[in-house]
Coordinates of C-alpha atoms in Angstrom, one line a residue:
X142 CA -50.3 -23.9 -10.1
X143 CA -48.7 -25.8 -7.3
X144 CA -46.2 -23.9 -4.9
X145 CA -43.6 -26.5 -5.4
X146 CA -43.9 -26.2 -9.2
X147 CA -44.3 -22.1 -8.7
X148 CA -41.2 -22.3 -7.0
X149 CA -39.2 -24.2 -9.3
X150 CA -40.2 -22.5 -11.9
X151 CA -39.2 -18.7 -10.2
X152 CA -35.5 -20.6 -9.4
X153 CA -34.8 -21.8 -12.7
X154 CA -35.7 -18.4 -14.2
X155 CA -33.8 -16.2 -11.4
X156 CA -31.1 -18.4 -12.5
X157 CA -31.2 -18.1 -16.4
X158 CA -31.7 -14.5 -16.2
X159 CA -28.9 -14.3 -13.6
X160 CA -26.6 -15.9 -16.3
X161 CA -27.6 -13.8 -19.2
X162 CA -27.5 -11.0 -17.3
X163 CA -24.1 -11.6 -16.7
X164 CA -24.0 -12.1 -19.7
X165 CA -24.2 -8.6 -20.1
X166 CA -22.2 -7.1 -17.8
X167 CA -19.2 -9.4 -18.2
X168 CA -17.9 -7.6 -21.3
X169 CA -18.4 -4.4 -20.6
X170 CA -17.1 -4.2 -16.8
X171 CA -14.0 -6.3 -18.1
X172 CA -13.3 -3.6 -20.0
X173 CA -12.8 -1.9 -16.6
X174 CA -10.8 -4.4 -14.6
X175 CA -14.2 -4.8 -12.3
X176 CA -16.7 -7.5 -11.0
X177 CA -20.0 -7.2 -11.1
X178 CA -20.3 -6.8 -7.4
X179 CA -17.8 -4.2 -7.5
X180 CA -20.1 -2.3 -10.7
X181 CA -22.9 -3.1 -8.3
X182 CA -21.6 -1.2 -5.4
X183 CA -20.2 1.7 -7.3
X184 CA -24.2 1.2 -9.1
X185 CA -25.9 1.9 -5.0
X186 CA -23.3 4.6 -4.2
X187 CA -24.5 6.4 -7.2
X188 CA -28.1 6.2 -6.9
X189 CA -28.1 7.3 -3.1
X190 CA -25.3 9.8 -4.0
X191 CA -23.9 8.6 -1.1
X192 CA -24.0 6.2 1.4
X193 CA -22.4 4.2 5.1
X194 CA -20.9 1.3 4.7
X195 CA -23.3 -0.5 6.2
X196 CA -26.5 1.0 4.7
X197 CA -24.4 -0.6 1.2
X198 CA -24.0 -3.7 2.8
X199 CA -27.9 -3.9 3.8
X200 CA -28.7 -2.6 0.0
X201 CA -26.7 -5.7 -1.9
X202 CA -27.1 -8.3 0.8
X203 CA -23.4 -8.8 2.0
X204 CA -21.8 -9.0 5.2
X205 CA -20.4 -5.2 6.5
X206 CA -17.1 -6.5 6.4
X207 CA -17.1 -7.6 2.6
X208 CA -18.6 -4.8 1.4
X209 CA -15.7 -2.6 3.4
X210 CA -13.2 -4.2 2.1
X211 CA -14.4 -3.9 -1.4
X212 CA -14.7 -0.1 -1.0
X213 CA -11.0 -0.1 0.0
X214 CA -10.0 -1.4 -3.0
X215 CA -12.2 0.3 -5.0
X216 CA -11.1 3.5 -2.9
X217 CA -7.3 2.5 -3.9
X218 CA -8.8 2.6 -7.4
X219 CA -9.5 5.9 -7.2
X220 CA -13.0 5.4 -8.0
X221 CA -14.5 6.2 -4.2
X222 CA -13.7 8.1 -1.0
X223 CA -14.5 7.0 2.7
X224 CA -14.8 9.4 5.4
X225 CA -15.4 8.5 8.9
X226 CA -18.0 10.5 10.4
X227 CA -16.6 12.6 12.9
X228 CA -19.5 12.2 15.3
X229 CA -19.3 8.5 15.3
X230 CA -16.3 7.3 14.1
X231 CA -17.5 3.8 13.3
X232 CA -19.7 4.7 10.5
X233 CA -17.8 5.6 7.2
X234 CA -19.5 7.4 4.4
X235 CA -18.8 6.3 1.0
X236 CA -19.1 8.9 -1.9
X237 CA -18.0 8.3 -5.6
X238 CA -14.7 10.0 -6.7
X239 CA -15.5 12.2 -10.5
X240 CA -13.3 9.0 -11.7
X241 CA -16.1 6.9 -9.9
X242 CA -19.0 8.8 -11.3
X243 CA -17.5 8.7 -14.6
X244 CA -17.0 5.1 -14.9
X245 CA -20.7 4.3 -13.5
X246 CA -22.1 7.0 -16.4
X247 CA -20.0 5.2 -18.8
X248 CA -21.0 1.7 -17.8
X249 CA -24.4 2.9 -17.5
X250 CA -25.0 4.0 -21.3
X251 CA -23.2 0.5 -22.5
X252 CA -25.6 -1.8 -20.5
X253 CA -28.4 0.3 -21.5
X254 CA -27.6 -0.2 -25.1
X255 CA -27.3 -3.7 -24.6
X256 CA -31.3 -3.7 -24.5
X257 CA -32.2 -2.8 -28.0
X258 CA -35.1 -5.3 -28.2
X259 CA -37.1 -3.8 -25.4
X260 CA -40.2 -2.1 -25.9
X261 CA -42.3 -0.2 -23.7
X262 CA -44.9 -2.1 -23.5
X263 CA -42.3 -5.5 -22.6
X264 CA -40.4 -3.7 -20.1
X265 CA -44.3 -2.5 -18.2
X266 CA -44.8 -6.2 -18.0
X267 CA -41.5 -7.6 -17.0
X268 CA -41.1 -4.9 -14.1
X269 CA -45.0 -5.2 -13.3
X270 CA -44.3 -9.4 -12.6
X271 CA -41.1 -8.6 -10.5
X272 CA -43.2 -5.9 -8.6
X273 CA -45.6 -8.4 -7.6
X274 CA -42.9 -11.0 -6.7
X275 CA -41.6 -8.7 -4.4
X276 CA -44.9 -8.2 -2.9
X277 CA -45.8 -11.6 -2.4
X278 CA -42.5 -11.9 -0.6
X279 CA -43.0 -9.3 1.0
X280 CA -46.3 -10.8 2.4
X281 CA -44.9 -14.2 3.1
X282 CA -42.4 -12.7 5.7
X283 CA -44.8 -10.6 7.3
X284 CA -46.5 -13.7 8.0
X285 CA -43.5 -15.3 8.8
X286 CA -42.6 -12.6 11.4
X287 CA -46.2 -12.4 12.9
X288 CA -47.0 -16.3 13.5

C-alpha cells in the first residue's frame, strides 16, 4: 500500500472511531453534567492516582493552562483537589476527591458495558494494530529527530 493511501485510510478511521466513540461516552457522561475531556482528565488522575498539572497536560495533549483551568472547575465540582507543592510552589498536584473516584468507577462500569460484542480474541487484534501504529510512529519521529 501507498503511504498516501495508508494515510488516508488511518484518518478516516481515527475519525469514524473518534465519532462512535463519542458515541459512547456522550450519554453516559451527560448523565453527569461532564465533557469528555473533563471524563478524560478525571480518567488520567485516576490511573496515576495522582498527578501535576502539567504531567496531565503532557498525558492528554493540551496546553498547561487548559488543563488547569479544567481542574478548577472540576475542583469547584467537588470531584478533585489541588495542592501546591510546598517545595515548589508552581507545581500543583491533582488528586481525585471520594466524589471524584466515585464518579470515574461509575462511568467506568457503564462504558465498559457498552462493549458487549467484544471478544477476546477481537480486542487481542484491535489493541495489537494500535500497538504497532504507535510503534511506527514512534519510529518515524525518531527519525525525524535524528536527520
Amino acid at each position: 500500500m501507498e503511504p498516501a493511501e495508508f494515510k488516508n485510510q488511518v484518518w478516516a478511521l481515527m475519525r469514524d472511531i473518534t465519532d462512535r466513540m463519542n458515541g459512547v461516552f456522550h450519554p453516559i457522561i451527560d448523565r453527569y453534567g461532564l465533557t469528555i475531556m473533563q471524563m478524560r482528565v478525571l480518567f488520567e488522575i485516576r490511573r496515576e492516582d495522582g498527578c501535576t498539572v502539567s504531567g496531565l497536560s503532557r498525558r492528554v495533549c493540551a496546553a498547561g493552562t487548559n488543563v488547569s483551568a479544567l481542574c478548577k472547575r472540576l475542583e469547584r465540582e467537588g470531584l478533585l483537589e489541588r495542592s501546591r507543592d510546598p517545595r515548589d510552589e508552581r507545581v500543583v498536584h491533582i488528586t481525585l476527591t471520594g466524589e471524584g473516584r466515585r464518579t470515574v468507577d461509575e462511568v467506568d462500569a457503564l462504558v465498559t458495558r457498552a462493549f458487549p460484542l467484544l471478544n477476546e480474541e477481537d480486542a487481542e487484534v484491535i489493541l495489537d494494530g494500535m500497538q504497532r501504529l504507535s510503534l511506527l510512529l514512534q519510529k518515524r519521529d525518531s527519525i525525524q529527530e535524528n536527520p
